[in-house]
Structures are given as C-alpha cells and as structure tokens.
CSV table of C-alpha atoms in Angstrom, one decimal:
chain,number,residue,atom,x,y,z
A,1,MET,CA,5.9,38.1,0.2
A,2,ARG,CA,3.6,35.6,-1.5
A,3,ASN,CA,1.9,33.0,0.8
A,4,ILE,CA,1.6,29.5,-0.8
A,5,ARG,CA,-0.6,26.7,0.6
A,6,LEU,CA,0.2,23.1,0.0
A,7,LEU,CA,-2.1,20.0,0.2
A,8,ILE,CA,0.2,17.1,1.0
A,9,ALA,CA,-0.2,13.3,1.2
A,10,PHE,CA,2.5,11.1,2.7
A,11,ASP,CA,3.3,7.5,3.7
A,12,GLY,CA,4.8,8.1,7.1
A,13,THR,CA,6.5,4.7,7.2
A,14,GLY,CA,10.2,5.1,8.0
A,15,TYR,CA,9.9,8.9,8.6
A,16,SER,CA,10.5,10.4,12.0
A,17,GLY,CA,7.1,12.3,11.8
A,18,TRP,CA,6.2,15.7,10.4
A,19,GLN,CA,8.4,18.0,12.4
A,20,ARG,CA,11.9,18.9,11.2
A,21,GLN,CA,14.6,17.4,13.3
A,22,ARG,CA,18.3,17.9,13.1
A,23,HIS,CA,19.4,14.3,12.5
A,24,ASP,CA,16.3,12.5,11.4
A,25,VAL,CA,14.4,12.4,8.1
A,26,THR,CA,11.0,14.1,8.5
A,27,ILE,CA,8.2,15.2,6.2
A,28,GLN,CA,8.6,18.9,7.0
A,29,GLY,CA,12.4,18.6,6.5
A,30,GLU,CA,12.1,16.9,3.2
A,31,ILE,CA,9.7,19.5,1.8
A,32,GLU,CA,11.5,22.5,3.2
A,33,ASP,CA,14.8,21.2,1.7
A,34,ARG,CA,13.2,21.1,-1.8
A,35,LEU,CA,11.5,24.5,-1.4
A,36,THR,CA,14.8,26.0,-0.3
A,37,ARG,CA,16.5,24.4,-3.4
A,38,MET,CA,13.8,25.7,-5.7
A,39,THR,CA,13.5,29.2,-4.4
A,40,GLY,CA,17.1,29.9,-3.2
A,41,GLU,CA,15.4,31.2,0.0
A,42,SER,CA,15.5,29.7,3.5
A,43,VAL,CA,11.9,28.5,3.5
A,44,SER,CA,9.9,27.8,6.7
A,45,LEU,CA,7.0,25.5,6.2
A,46,HIS,CA,4.1,25.8,8.6
A,47,GLY,CA,2.1,22.6,9.0
A,48,ALA,CA,-1.5,22.3,10.3
A,49,GLY,CA,-0.1,20.0,13.0
A,50,ARG,CA,2.6,17.6,13.9
A,51,THR,CA,2.1,14.0,13.1
A,52,ASP,CA,4.1,11.3,15.0
A,53,ALA,CA,6.7,9.0,13.4
A,54,GLY,CA,4.9,6.4,11.3
A,55,VAL,CA,1.6,8.3,11.0
A,56,HIS,CA,0.3,8.9,7.5
A,57,ALA,CA,-1.6,11.8,5.8
A,58,ASP,CA,-4.0,12.0,2.9
A,59,GLY,CA,-4.6,15.7,3.4
A,60,MET,CA,-2.0,17.6,5.4
A,61,VAL,CA,-2.1,21.3,4.8
A,62,ALA,CA,1.0,23.6,5.1
A,63,ASN,CA,2.0,27.1,4.0
A,64,PHE,CA,5.2,29.0,3.4
A,65,HIS,CA,6.2,32.5,2.2
A,66,THR,CA,8.3,33.3,-0.7
A,67,GLY,CA,9.7,36.5,-2.3
A,68,GLY,CA,10.2,34.7,-5.6
A,69,LYS,CA,8.0,34.4,-8.7
A,70,ILE,CA,7.8,30.6,-9.1
A,71,SER,CA,4.2,29.8,-10.2
A,72,CYS,CA,1.9,27.4,-8.4
A,73,PRO,CA,2.0,24.9,-11.2
A,74,ALA,CA,5.8,25.1,-11.2
A,75,PHE,CA,5.9,24.4,-7.5
A,76,PHE,CA,3.5,21.4,-8.0
A,77,GLN,CA,5.7,20.0,-10.8
A,78,GLY,CA,9.0,20.8,-9.2
A,79,LEU,CA,8.2,19.5,-5.7
A,80,ASN,CA,6.7,16.3,-7.0
A,81,SER,CA,9.7,15.6,-9.2
A,82,MET,CA,12.2,16.3,-6.4
A,83,LEU,CA,10.4,14.7,-3.5
A,84,PRO,CA,10.5,10.9,-2.8
A,85,PRO,CA,7.3,9.1,-4.0
A,86,ALA,CA,6.3,8.6,-0.4
A,87,ILE,CA,5.5,12.4,-0.2
A,88,ARG,CA,3.2,13.9,-2.8
A,89,ILE,CA,2.0,17.4,-3.3
A,90,LEU,CA,-1.7,17.2,-4.3
A,91,GLN,CA,-2.4,20.9,-4.6
A,92,VAL,CA,-0.6,24.3,-4.6
A,93,GLU,CA,-2.4,27.6,-4.4
A,94,GLU,CA,-1.6,31.2,-3.5
A,95,VAL,CA,-3.5,32.4,-0.5
A,96,ARG,CA,-4.0,35.7,1.3
A,97,PRO,CA,-0.9,36.8,3.2
A,98,ASP,CA,-2.3,36.2,6.7
A,99,PHE,CA,-3.3,32.5,6.2
A,100,HIS,CA,-1.5,30.2,8.6
A,101,ALA,CA,-2.0,26.4,8.2
A,102,ARG,CA,-2.0,25.8,12.0
A,103,PHE,CA,-3.7,28.9,13.4
A,104,ALA,CA,-6.4,29.1,10.8
A,105,ALA,CA,-7.4,25.4,11.0
A,106,SER,CA,-10.9,24.9,12.5
A,107,GLY,CA,-10.7,21.2,12.7
A,108,LYS,CA,-9.2,17.9,11.5
A,109,GLN,CA,-10.3,14.4,10.7
A,110,TYR,CA,-8.2,11.4,11.6
A,111,ILE,CA,-8.9,7.8,10.7
A,112,TYR,CA,-7.5,4.7,12.4
A,113,ARG,CA,-7.6,1.4,10.5
A,114,LEU,CA,-7.8,-2.1,12.0
A,115,HIS,CA,-7.7,-5.5,10.3
A,116,THR,CA,-9.1,-8.3,12.4
A,117,GLY,CA,-8.5,-11.2,10.0
A,118,ALA,CA,-6.0,-14.0,10.6
A,119,VAL,CA,-3.7,-12.6,7.9
A,120,LEU,CA,-3.0,-9.0,7.0
A,121,MET,CA,-2.3,-8.7,3.2
A,122,PRO,CA,1.2,-7.3,2.5
A,123,GLN,CA,-0.1,-4.2,0.7
A,124,GLN,CA,-2.1,-3.2,3.8
A,125,ARG,CA,0.7,-3.8,6.4
A,126,HIS,CA,1.8,-0.2,6.6
A,127,PHE,CA,-1.7,1.3,6.9
A,128,PHE,CA,-3.6,-1.1,9.2
A,129,LEU,CA,-3.1,-2.3,12.7
A,130,HIS,CA,-3.3,-6.1,12.5
A,131,TYR,CA,-5.6,-7.0,15.4
A,132,PRO,CA,-6.8,-10.5,15.0
A,133,ALA,CA,-9.6,-10.5,17.5
A,134,ALA,CA,-13.4,-10.4,17.6
A,135,ILE,CA,-14.5,-6.8,18.1
A,136,ASP,CA,-17.7,-5.8,19.9
A,137,SER,CA,-18.6,-3.0,17.6
A,138,GLN,CA,-21.7,-2.0,19.5
A,139,ALA,CA,-19.7,-1.4,22.7
A,140,VAL,CA,-17.1,0.5,20.7
A,141,GLN,CA,-19.8,2.6,19.1
A,142,ALA,CA,-21.3,3.3,22.6
A,143,CYS,CA,-17.9,4.7,23.7
A,144,LEU,CA,-17.6,6.8,20.6
A,145,THR,CA,-21.0,8.3,21.3
A,146,LEU,CA,-19.7,9.2,24.9
A,147,LEU,CA,-16.7,10.9,23.3
A,148,THR,CA,-18.6,13.1,21.0
A,149,GLY,CA,-19.0,16.7,22.2
A,150,THR,CA,-16.8,18.9,24.4
A,151,HIS,CA,-14.7,17.2,27.0
A,152,ASP,CA,-11.5,17.5,29.0
A,153,PHE,CA,-9.4,14.7,27.3
A,154,ALA,CA,-6.5,14.8,29.7
A,155,SER,CA,-6.8,11.0,30.2
A,156,PHE,CA,-5.9,10.6,26.6
A,157,GLU,CA,-3.0,13.2,26.4
A,158,ASN,CA,0.6,12.1,26.4
A,159,THR,CA,3.1,14.3,28.1
A,160,GLY,CA,5.0,16.8,25.9
A,161,SER,CA,4.3,20.2,24.5
A,162,ARG,CA,1.0,21.1,22.9
A,163,ASP,CA,0.4,22.4,19.4
A,164,LYS,CA,-0.7,26.0,19.6
A,165,GLY,CA,-3.7,26.9,17.5
A,166,LEU,CA,-7.3,27.8,17.9
A,167,THR,CA,-7.4,25.5,20.9
A,168,ASN,CA,-4.7,27.5,22.7
A,169,GLY,CA,-5.7,28.5,26.3
A,170,ARG,CA,-8.2,25.8,26.6
A,171,GLY,CA,-6.0,23.3,28.5
A,172,SER,CA,-6.8,19.8,27.5
A,173,THR,CA,-10.5,20.5,26.6
A,174,ARG,CA,-11.4,19.7,23.0
A,175,THR,CA,-14.5,19.2,21.0
A,176,LEU,CA,-15.1,16.0,18.9
A,177,PHE,CA,-17.7,16.9,16.3
A,178,ALA,CA,-18.0,13.2,15.2
A,179,ALA,CA,-16.5,9.9,16.2
A,180,ASP,CA,-17.7,6.8,14.5
A,181,LEU,CA,-16.9,3.2,13.5
A,182,LYS,CA,-17.3,1.9,9.9
A,183,GLN,CA,-16.9,-1.7,8.9
A,184,PRO,CA,-16.2,-1.8,5.1
A,185,ASN,CA,-16.0,-5.6,5.2
A,186,ASP,CA,-15.9,-8.5,7.7
A,187,TYR,CA,-12.3,-7.8,8.8
A,188,GLU,CA,-11.7,-4.1,8.4
A,189,TYR,CA,-12.7,-1.5,11.0
A,190,PHE,CA,-12.2,2.3,10.4
A,191,LEU,CA,-12.4,4.5,13.5
A,192,SER,CA,-12.9,8.1,12.5
A,193,PHE,CA,-12.5,11.2,14.7
A,194,THR,CA,-13.4,14.7,13.6
A,195,GLY,CA,-12.6,17.5,16.1
A,196,ASP,CA,-11.5,21.1,16.6
A,197,GLY,CA,-8.1,19.9,17.8
A,198,PHE,CA,-6.3,16.9,19.1
A,199,LEU,CA,-3.9,16.5,22.1
A,200,ARG,CA,-0.6,14.8,21.8
A,201,GLN,CA,-1.2,11.1,20.7
A,202,MET,CA,-4.9,11.6,21.6
A,203,VAL,CA,-6.3,9.5,18.8
A,204,ARG,CA,-3.8,6.7,19.4
A,205,ASN,CA,-4.6,6.7,23.1
A,206,LEU,CA,-8.4,6.7,22.4
A,207,VAL,CA,-7.9,3.8,20.0
A,208,GLY,CA,-5.8,1.8,22.5
A,209,THR,CA,-8.5,2.2,25.2
A,210,LEU,CA,-11.4,1.6,22.7
A,211,LEU,CA,-9.7,-1.7,21.7
A,212,GLU,CA,-9.8,-2.8,25.4
A,213,VAL,CA,-13.6,-2.3,25.2
A,214,GLY,CA,-13.8,-3.9,21.8
A,215,ARG,CA,-12.3,-7.2,23.0
A,216,GLY,CA,-14.3,-7.2,26.2
A,217,LYS,CA,-11.4,-6.3,28.6
A,218,ARG,CA,-13.1,-3.1,29.7
A,219,SER,CA,-16.8,-2.1,29.9
A,220,VAL,CA,-18.4,0.9,28.3
A,221,ASP,CA,-19.0,2.3,31.8
A,222,SER,CA,-15.3,1.9,32.7
A,223,PHE,CA,-14.5,3.8,29.4
A,224,GLY,CA,-16.8,6.6,30.5
A,225,GLN,CA,-15.0,6.7,33.9
A,226,VAL,CA,-11.6,7.0,32.1
A,227,LEU,CA,-12.8,10.1,30.2
A,228,LEU,CA,-14.0,11.6,33.5
A,229,ALA,CA,-10.8,10.7,35.4
A,230,ARG,CA,-8.7,13.3,33.5
A,231,ASP,CA,-5.7,11.0,34.3
A,232,ARG,CA,-3.5,9.4,31.6
A,233,THR,CA,-2.8,6.4,33.8
A,234,ALA,CA,-6.6,5.5,33.8
A,235,ALA,CA,-6.6,4.9,30.1
A,236,GLY,CA,-5.2,2.1,27.9
A,237,PRO,CA,-2.0,1.9,25.9
A,238,THR,CA,-1.1,4.1,22.9
A,239,ALA,CA,-2.1,2.2,19.7
A,240,PRO,CA,0.7,1.9,17.1
A,241,ALA,CA,1.3,4.8,14.8
A,242,HIS,CA,1.0,3.0,11.5
A,243,GLY,CA,-2.8,2.5,11.7
A,244,LEU,CA,-3.4,6.3,11.8
A,245,THR,CA,-3.9,8.6,8.9
A,246,LEU,CA,-4.7,12.4,9.0
A,247,LYS,CA,-7.5,12.5,6.4
A,248,GLU,CA,-8.3,16.2,6.2
A,249,VAL,CA,-7.8,19.6,7.8
A,250,PHE,CA,-10.8,22.0,7.8
A,251,TYR,CA,-10.7,25.8,7.5
B,1,MET,CA,6.7,-37.9,2.7
B,2,ARG,CA,3.8,-35.5,3.1
B,3,ASN,CA,3.2,-32.9,0.4
B,4,ILE,CA,2.1,-29.5,1.6
B,5,ARG,CA,0.7,-26.7,-0.6
B,6,LEU,CA,0.9,-23.1,0.3
B,7,LEU,CA,-1.1,-20.1,-1.0
B,8,ILE,CA,1.2,-17.1,-0.7
B,9,ALA,CA,0.8,-13.3,-1.0
B,10,PHE,CA,3.8,-11.0,-1.2
B,11,ASP,CA,4.8,-7.4,-1.8
B,12,GLY,CA,7.7,-7.9,-4.2
B,13,THR,CA,9.2,-4.4,-3.5
B,14,GLY,CA,12.8,-4.7,-2.6
B,15,TYR,CA,13.0,-8.5,-3.3
B,16,SER,CA,15.1,-10.0,-6.1
B,17,GLY,CA,12.0,-11.9,-7.4
B,18,TRP,CA,10.7,-15.4,-6.5
B,19,GLN,CA,13.6,-17.7,-7.3
B,20,ARG,CA,16.2,-18.5,-4.7
B,21,GLN,CA,19.6,-16.8,-5.3
B,22,ARG,CA,22.8,-17.2,-3.5
B,23,HIS,CA,23.4,-13.5,-2.5
B,24,ASP,CA,20.1,-11.8,-2.9
B,25,VAL,CA,16.9,-11.9,-0.8
B,26,THR,CA,14.1,-13.7,-2.7
B,27,ILE,CA,10.6,-14.8,-1.8
B,28,GLN,CA,11.4,-18.5,-2.3
B,29,GLY,CA,14.6,-18.1,-0.3
B,30,GLU,CA,12.8,-16.4,2.6
B,31,ILE,CA,10.1,-19.1,2.8
B,32,GLU,CA,12.5,-22.0,2.4
B,33,ASP,CA,14.7,-20.7,5.2
B,34,ARG,CA,11.7,-20.6,7.6
B,35,LEU,CA,10.6,-24.1,6.5
B,36,THR,CA,14.1,-25.5,7.0
B,37,ARG,CA,14.2,-23.9,10.5
B,38,MET,CA,10.7,-25.3,11.4
B,39,THR,CA,11.2,-28.8,10.1
B,40,GLY,CA,14.9,-29.3,10.6
B,41,GLU,CA,14.9,-30.7,7.0
B,42,SER,CA,16.5,-29.2,3.9
B,43,VAL,CA,13.2,-28.1,2.3
B,44,SER,CA,12.8,-27.3,-1.4
B,45,LEU,CA,9.8,-25.2,-2.3
B,46,HIS,CA,8.3,-25.6,-5.8
B,47,GLY,CA,6.6,-22.4,-6.9
B,48,ALA,CA,3.9,-22.2,-9.7
B,49,GLY,CA,6.3,-19.9,-11.6
B,50,ARG,CA,9.1,-17.4,-11.2
B,51,THR,CA,8.2,-13.8,-10.7
B,52,ASP,CA,10.6,-11.0,-11.6
B,53,ALA,CA,12.2,-8.7,-9.0
B,54,GLY,CA,9.6,-6.2,-7.9
B,55,VAL,CA,6.5,-8.1,-9.1
B,56,HIS,CA,3.9,-8.9,-6.5
B,57,ALA,CA,1.5,-11.8,-5.8
B,58,ASP,CA,-1.9,-12.1,-4.3
B,59,GLY,CA,-2.1,-15.8,-4.9
B,60,MET,CA,1.2,-17.6,-5.6
B,61,VAL,CA,1.0,-21.3,-5.1
B,62,ALA,CA,3.9,-23.5,-4.0
B,63,ASN,CA,4.5,-27.0,-2.5
B,64,PHE,CA,7.1,-28.8,-0.5
B,65,HIS,CA,7.6,-32.3,0.9
B,66,THR,CA,8.3,-33.0,4.6
B,67,GLY,CA,8.9,-36.2,6.6
B,68,GLY,CA,7.9,-34.4,9.8
B,69,LYS,CA,4.6,-34.2,11.6
B,70,ILE,CA,4.0,-30.4,11.9
B,71,SER,CA,0.3,-29.8,11.2
B,72,CYS,CA,-1.0,-27.4,8.6
B,73,PRO,CA,-2.3,-24.9,11.1
B,74,ALA,CA,1.1,-25.0,12.8
B,75,PHE,CA,2.8,-24.2,9.5
B,76,PHE,CA,0.4,-21.4,8.9
B,77,GLN,CA,1.0,-19.9,12.4
B,78,GLY,CA,4.8,-20.6,12.4
B,79,LEU,CA,5.5,-19.3,8.9
B,80,ASN,CA,3.4,-16.1,9.4
B,81,SER,CA,5.1,-15.4,12.7
B,82,MET,CA,8.7,-15.9,11.3
B,83,LEU,CA,8.3,-14.3,7.8
B,84,PRO,CA,8.5,-10.6,7.3
B,85,PRO,CA,5.1,-8.9,6.9
B,86,ALA,CA,5.8,-8.4,3.2
B,87,ILE,CA,5.3,-12.2,2.7
B,88,ARG,CA,2.1,-13.8,4.0
B,89,ILE,CA,0.9,-17.4,4.0
B,90,LEU,CA,-2.8,-17.3,3.2
B,91,GLN,CA,-3.5,-21.0,3.3
B,92,VAL,CA,-1.7,-24.3,4.1
B,93,GLU,CA,-3.1,-27.7,3.1
B,94,GLU,CA,-1.9,-31.2,2.7
B,95,VAL,CA,-2.3,-32.5,-0.9
B,96,ARG,CA,-1.8,-35.8,-2.7
B,97,PRO,CA,1.9,-36.8,-3.1
B,98,ASP,CA,2.1,-36.2,-6.8
B,99,PHE,CA,0.9,-32.6,-6.7
B,100,HIS,CA,3.5,-30.2,-8.2
B,101,ALA,CA,2.7,-26.4,-8.1
B,102,ARG,CA,4.3,-25.8,-11.4
B,103,PHE,CA,3.6,-28.9,-13.5
B,104,ALA,CA,0.0,-29.2,-12.3
B,105,ALA,CA,-0.9,-25.6,-13.0
B,106,SER,CA,-3.5,-25.2,-15.8
B,107,GLY,CA,-3.3,-21.4,-16.0
B,108,LYS,CA,-2.5,-18.1,-14.3
B,109,GLN,CA,-4.0,-14.7,-14.0
B,110,TYR,CA,-1.9,-11.5,-13.9
B,111,ILE,CA,-3.0,-8.0,-13.4
B,112,TYR,CA,-1.1,-4.8,-14.4
B,113,ARG,CA,-2.2,-1.6,-12.7
B,114,LEU,CA,-1.8,1.9,-14.2
B,115,HIS,CA,-2.5,5.3,-12.7
B,116,THR,CA,-2.9,8.1,-15.2
B,117,GLY,CA,-3.6,11.0,-12.8
B,118,ALA,CA,-1.2,13.9,-12.2
B,119,VAL,CA,-0.2,12.5,-8.8
B,120,LEU,CA,0.1,8.9,-7.6
B,121,MET,CA,-0.9,8.6,-4.0
B,122,PRO,CA,1.9,7.4,-1.7
B,123,GLN,CA,0.0,4.2,-0.7
B,124,GLN,CA,-0.3,3.2,-4.3
B,125,ARG,CA,3.3,3.8,-5.4
B,126,HIS,CA,4.5,0.3,-5.1
B,127,PHE,CA,1.6,-1.3,-6.9
B,128,PHE,CA,0.7,1.0,-9.8
B,129,LEU,CA,2.8,2.3,-12.8
B,130,HIS,CA,2.4,6.1,-12.7
B,131,TYR,CA,1.6,6.9,-16.3
B,132,PRO,CA,0.1,10.4,-16.5
B,133,ALA,CA,-1.2,10.3,-20.1
B,134,ALA,CA,-4.6,10.1,-21.8
B,135,ILE,CA,-5.3,6.4,-22.7
B,136,ASP,CA,-7.3,5.4,-25.7
B,137,SER,CA,-9.0,2.5,-24.0
B,138,GLN,CA,-10.9,1.5,-27.1
B,139,ALA,CA,-7.7,1.0,-29.0
B,140,VAL,CA,-6.1,-0.9,-26.1
B,141,GLN,CA,-9.3,-3.1,-25.9
B,142,ALA,CA,-9.1,-3.9,-29.6
B,143,CYS,CA,-5.5,-5.1,-29.1
B,144,LEU,CA,-6.5,-7.2,-26.2
B,145,THR,CA,-9.1,-8.8,-28.3
B,146,LEU,CA,-6.4,-9.6,-30.9
B,147,LEU,CA,-4.3,-11.3,-28.2
B,148,THR,CA,-7.0,-13.6,-27.0
B,149,GLY,CA,-6.6,-17.2,-28.2
B,150,THR,CA,-3.6,-19.3,-29.1
B,151,HIS,CA,-0.7,-17.4,-30.6
B,152,ASP,CA,3.1,-17.6,-30.9
B,153,PHE,CA,4.0,-14.8,-28.5
B,154,ALA,CA,7.8,-14.8,-29.5
B,155,SER,CA,7.6,-11.0,-30.0
B,156,PHE,CA,6.8,-10.6,-26.3
B,157,GLU,CA,9.4,-13.0,-24.9
B,158,ASN,CA,12.6,-11.8,-23.4
B,159,THR,CA,15.7,-13.9,-23.7
B,160,GLY,CA,16.4,-16.4,-20.9
B,161,SER,CA,15.3,-19.9,-19.9
B,162,ARG,CA,11.7,-20.9,-19.9
B,163,ASP,CA,9.6,-22.2,-17.1
B,164,LYS,CA,8.8,-25.8,-17.7
B,165,GLY,CA,5.2,-26.9,-17.2
B,166,LEU,CA,2.2,-27.9,-19.2
B,167,THR,CA,3.4,-25.6,-21.9
B,168,ASN,CA,6.6,-27.5,-22.3
B,169,GLY,CA,7.4,-28.5,-25.9
B,170,ARG,CA,5.2,-25.8,-27.3
B,171,GLY,CA,8.0,-23.3,-28.0
B,172,SER,CA,6.7,-19.8,-27.6
B,173,THR,CA,3.0,-20.6,-28.3
B,174,ARG,CA,0.6,-19.9,-25.5
B,175,THR,CA,-3.1,-19.5,-25.1
B,176,LEU,CA,-4.7,-16.4,-23.5
B,177,PHE,CA,-8.1,-17.3,-22.3
B,178,ALA,CA,-9.0,-13.7,-21.5
B,179,ALA,CA,-7.3,-10.3,-21.8
B,180,ASP,CA,-9.2,-7.2,-20.7
B,181,LEU,CA,-9.1,-3.7,-19.5
B,182,LYS,CA,-11.1,-2.4,-16.5
B,183,GLN,CA,-11.3,1.2,-15.4
B,184,PRO,CA,-12.4,1.3,-11.7
B,185,ASN,CA,-12.2,5.1,-11.8
B,186,ASP,CA,-11.1,8.1,-13.9
B,187,TYR,CA,-7.4,7.5,-13.4
B,188,GLU,CA,-6.9,3.8,-12.8
B,189,TYR,CA,-6.6,1.1,-15.5
B,190,PHE,CA,-6.3,-2.6,-14.7
B,191,LEU,CA,-5.0,-4.8,-17.5
B,192,SER,CA,-5.8,-8.4,-16.8
B,193,PHE,CA,-4.3,-11.5,-18.6
B,194,THR,CA,-5.5,-15.0,-18.0
B,195,GLY,CA,-3.7,-17.8,-19.9
B,196,ASP,CA,-2.3,-21.3,-19.8
B,197,GLY,CA,1.3,-20.1,-19.4
B,198,PHE,CA,3.4,-17.0,-19.8
B,199,LEU,CA,6.8,-16.5,-21.4
B,200,ARG,CA,9.6,-14.6,-19.7
B,201,GLN,CA,8.4,-11.0,-19.1
B,202,MET,CA,5.5,-11.6,-21.5
B,203,VAL,CA,3.0,-9.6,-19.5
B,204,ARG,CA,5.3,-6.7,-19.1
B,205,ASN,CA,6.3,-6.7,-22.8
B,206,LEU,CA,2.6,-6.8,-23.8
B,207,VAL,CA,1.9,-3.9,-21.5
B,208,GLY,CA,4.8,-1.9,-22.7
B,209,THR,CA,3.6,-2.3,-26.3
B,210,LEU,CA,-0.1,-1.7,-25.4
B,211,LEU,CA,0.8,1.6,-23.8
B,212,GLU,CA,2.3,2.7,-27.1
B,213,VAL,CA,-1.1,2.0,-28.6
B,214,GLY,CA,-2.9,3.6,-25.6
B,215,ARG,CA,-1.1,6.9,-26.1
B,216,GLY,CA,-1.5,7.0,-29.9
B,217,LYS,CA,2.1,6.2,-30.7
B,218,ARG,CA,1.2,2.9,-32.4
B,219,SER,CA,-1.9,1.8,-34.3
B,220,VAL,CA,-4.0,-1.3,-33.5
B,221,ASP,CA,-2.9,-2.6,-36.9
B,222,SER,CA,0.7,-2.2,-36.1
B,223,PHE,CA,0.1,-4.0,-32.8
B,224,GLY,CA,-1.4,-6.9,-34.7
B,225,GLN,CA,1.8,-6.9,-36.9
B,226,VAL,CA,4.0,-7.1,-33.9
B,227,LEU,CA,2.2,-10.2,-32.7
B,228,LEU,CA,2.6,-11.8,-36.2
B,229,ALA,CA,6.3,-10.8,-36.4
B,230,ARG,CA,7.5,-13.3,-33.8
B,231,ASP,CA,10.4,-10.9,-33.2
B,232,ARG,CA,11.1,-9.3,-29.9
B,233,THR,CA,12.6,-6.2,-31.5
B,234,ALA,CA,9.2,-5.5,-33.2
B,235,ALA,CA,7.5,-4.9,-29.9
B,236,GLY,CA,7.7,-2.0,-27.4
B,237,PRO,CA,9.7,-1.8,-24.2
B,238,THR,CA,9.2,-3.9,-21.0
B,239,ALA,CA,6.9,-2.1,-18.6
B,240,PRO,CA,8.2,-1.7,-15.1
B,241,ALA,CA,7.8,-4.7,-12.7
B,242,HIS,CA,6.1,-2.9,-9.8
B,243,GLY,CA,2.7,-2.5,-11.7
B,244,LEU,CA,2.4,-6.3,-12.0
B,245,THR,CA,0.7,-8.7,-9.7
B,246,LEU,CA,0.2,-12.5,-10.0
B,247,LYS,CA,-3.5,-12.7,-9.0
B,248,GLU,CA,-4.2,-16.4,-9.1
B,249,VAL,CA,-2.9,-19.8,-10.3
B,250,PHE,CA,-5.4,-22.3,-11.6
B,251,TYR,CA,-5.4,-26.1,-11.3
C-alpha cells in the first residue's frame, strides 16, 4: 500500500469541523468522499488533529493509504477539481509507509485573529473575531510569557475525549514553544500559539481568558492563578471558533 | 428633510447586485429595509451606481432623505447592528440637501483581482478570479495605456439601460483617468480602472478581453482594433463578477 500525505487549507465556515460525522458535512468527510470516488477504495484519511466547527486551516496535514496507482499530481488535480473551493489541496506527496499525520506530528501553530475597530470589513468577517475594545497589549503579552514552557493546561481544557498523539500519557500537560501577540495595524491583533500539542478547545479558552486581561477585567496575576488552578471553571469563556486558524503542523 | 450620506462596504457573494428587486435579496433592498424600520418612513436609497450580482464594494456611496431626528452615530450603530455582516456601513454624515450620490459623482475606481497560481486559497475564493495561466503583463499594460483617455467604449458595453449621471447624453463615450496593472506577488494581479463613468459591465468586458491578450490569444494591435470597432461582438467574454470590487466613488 502506498502512503499519501496531503497539505490542506480550508475555510471552516459552515462546516461541522474536521472529523467525519454521520449527518453533518465535515472537512474529513468531504475529502474522504472524493478519495473514495477517485480510487474506488474505502479510504480512511488520518488528520494531524481535529479542528472544531468553524475553525480554519492554512496548513492541515493528513495521510491515507491506497493500493492504486493514481499519481500525486493526479490526486492534486482530481481532488481540487472535485472538492468545493472552500477546501483546497496545496500539496500531495508519497511518504514512507509508517508516516501517520497525527502520531508523527511534533507540534502545531495556531493563530487567533482579532479586529478591534468599530467596523469589521465584510471580507474579514469569517476570519476575525470582531472585538471593538481597547486592548492592553502589554498585559496580554505578559500572560503569553507566563504560558510559554511546559504546564498543566487543565484550566483551559474543555471536557471531551483527547486526541491521541505524541502527547499521549501526559494528561493535560503540554509545552508551548512560543506564544506571542502581533499587531499588523491599529485594529488587528494576531495571537499566535506554537506547541507540542493542544487540548480540546485550549487555544479558544486561552484567548477567551486573555481577552479578559486585555480589556482590564482580569489582572496578569489572576491569569497566572488560573493557569495554576488546573480547573476549567477558573478560566474565562471559550472564544468563538471563526477567529482561529491552524497555520502549520510540524514534523 | 435631512439628507444623509452613507459609505458602504459589502461582500456581494450571494446577493443579486445592488439594485432593489422584488423577489431577490439585494444590497439596496437590505439597507432600505433597515432604514425604513429605523425611521418609520418609506426610505429610498440612491446609490452612486448599480453593481452586478456578485460584485463587491469597499466604498459604495449612497444617500437618502429623512424627516426624522435620528443622529448620524445612531444610524451608524443601528444599521450595523441590524444588517448582515456581509454589508457594513463605514461612515454616516449629513450633507447638503441637493447632494445626490449618483448625479454628483465625478468618477469611480474599480479593481479586478486575478490569481494565477495552481491553487486559490479558500479565503480568497470570493474576491479573486482563479486564472491559472502565465500572464504577459507587458502586453496587458500596453492595452491599458491604449484605454487611458476619452474613448467610445461601445465594444465593451453590454446591452441594457445606462446609469444616468454626469455622463448622461454622452452615449457610450467615457474617460478613463487611469488604468493600470499591479502585481503584489508572483501570483496576484490587480487591474485598476479609474474613470468618470462606466458602461454596463464595462470593466468585466475589458478584463475578459485583456485576459485574451494576457495569455497570448490576442495581440495588443487586435485589442486596439476592438476599441475602435465600437462593436460588442468584437471584444472578448465578460469576466466573472466575483473578481470585481468597487473601490471608491469620487465627488
């Protein structure tokens, strides 16, 4: 069996997330359906992780096995012509048989986009959280510095099953290699998180709590206490899905 | 009666263009409905021009009259909270009673976006024409230079009624102040047209014919002959609506 790796971008708006579901339209389901149609085989696609409904990706990675002879360029061409334009295959390559997009991943980068102006331009509405407030970026940056490193992130984990991967057996402990705030212009803020793994809705829970700090509702000290509490009820709300994009998966 | 001017941005995807229609959802219809709800008056909104179904705007201008006392900031707030996020009011100001968004306009700028890479990213799909071909940008630029100035653009006018404005009584003669091609990166091309008025589907017909030149199917000389022919059948096809954005209206 050949092992084929896909690099995938998608606009998650209107999709019920990555993972295949019986009655809802998902990214995995859409791609598997086209692969099954192309190969005549019942194809299982292994994604690097599951993204929530409404979350986007610029660089999701997935792999599947096939006994057929369809070339990588033919998969690229065929999938992009059959898939809706909201899902694009950026790269197709044949990899060694034991590569697994989830188990082999060493890390991921997520970005969360905020727009703080009075009006969010229509083109941006599916990719930015509109958050018309003054943001104390120094306070947010101080919290991001606290987050960097290895911590038990239980305060930021929503209930539900965990993705199994390299982080398996480590409970809710994860390592953030980098967490930073960029401000490309007066109104836009990009929160970026790079780590070895992420708990369920961890980035959205971090952002929801960081926004409380950003608008002065919570102190940096209190944020530090939330991290130490290992208690989901200590943290802030889950930020909306549509501001979040999976930028890259590292191997 | 007070005269109120709106600066409007919209994502035209899924709308049946600017102009109110009985059975279809249009930008003018959506805004008029909210204005009527806010003021209790039967409001008529005068746009600077009509955009086709699927065309976008970053800076449409429109005006309406009201006998009521709702302040400009209240219109701004109220309209943006009632309108769908695909339509945003960027500015509201009271203007002198005789201002008319269409008759007072001295010009407009349109931009048409092309993406020539193998894959169009999902976020760009509603705002770029995906056109995976090598573009001879020097040839296109030569045509744009030919277009600049005052010409009878009948070859690029689709049948249908004309917008009345400053250009009224001039038949199909219009002046293009500027027409240029920018290439922000290897795959993106922005065609920009600034003029005193535009015939029905003129920009899209210009782009459709320019693309024939861009991919070597038509020479610059032949393009010049199309302009002189004053015959719609001499020109190329109408480029798709979704690549086109009304950037600005000048007064």
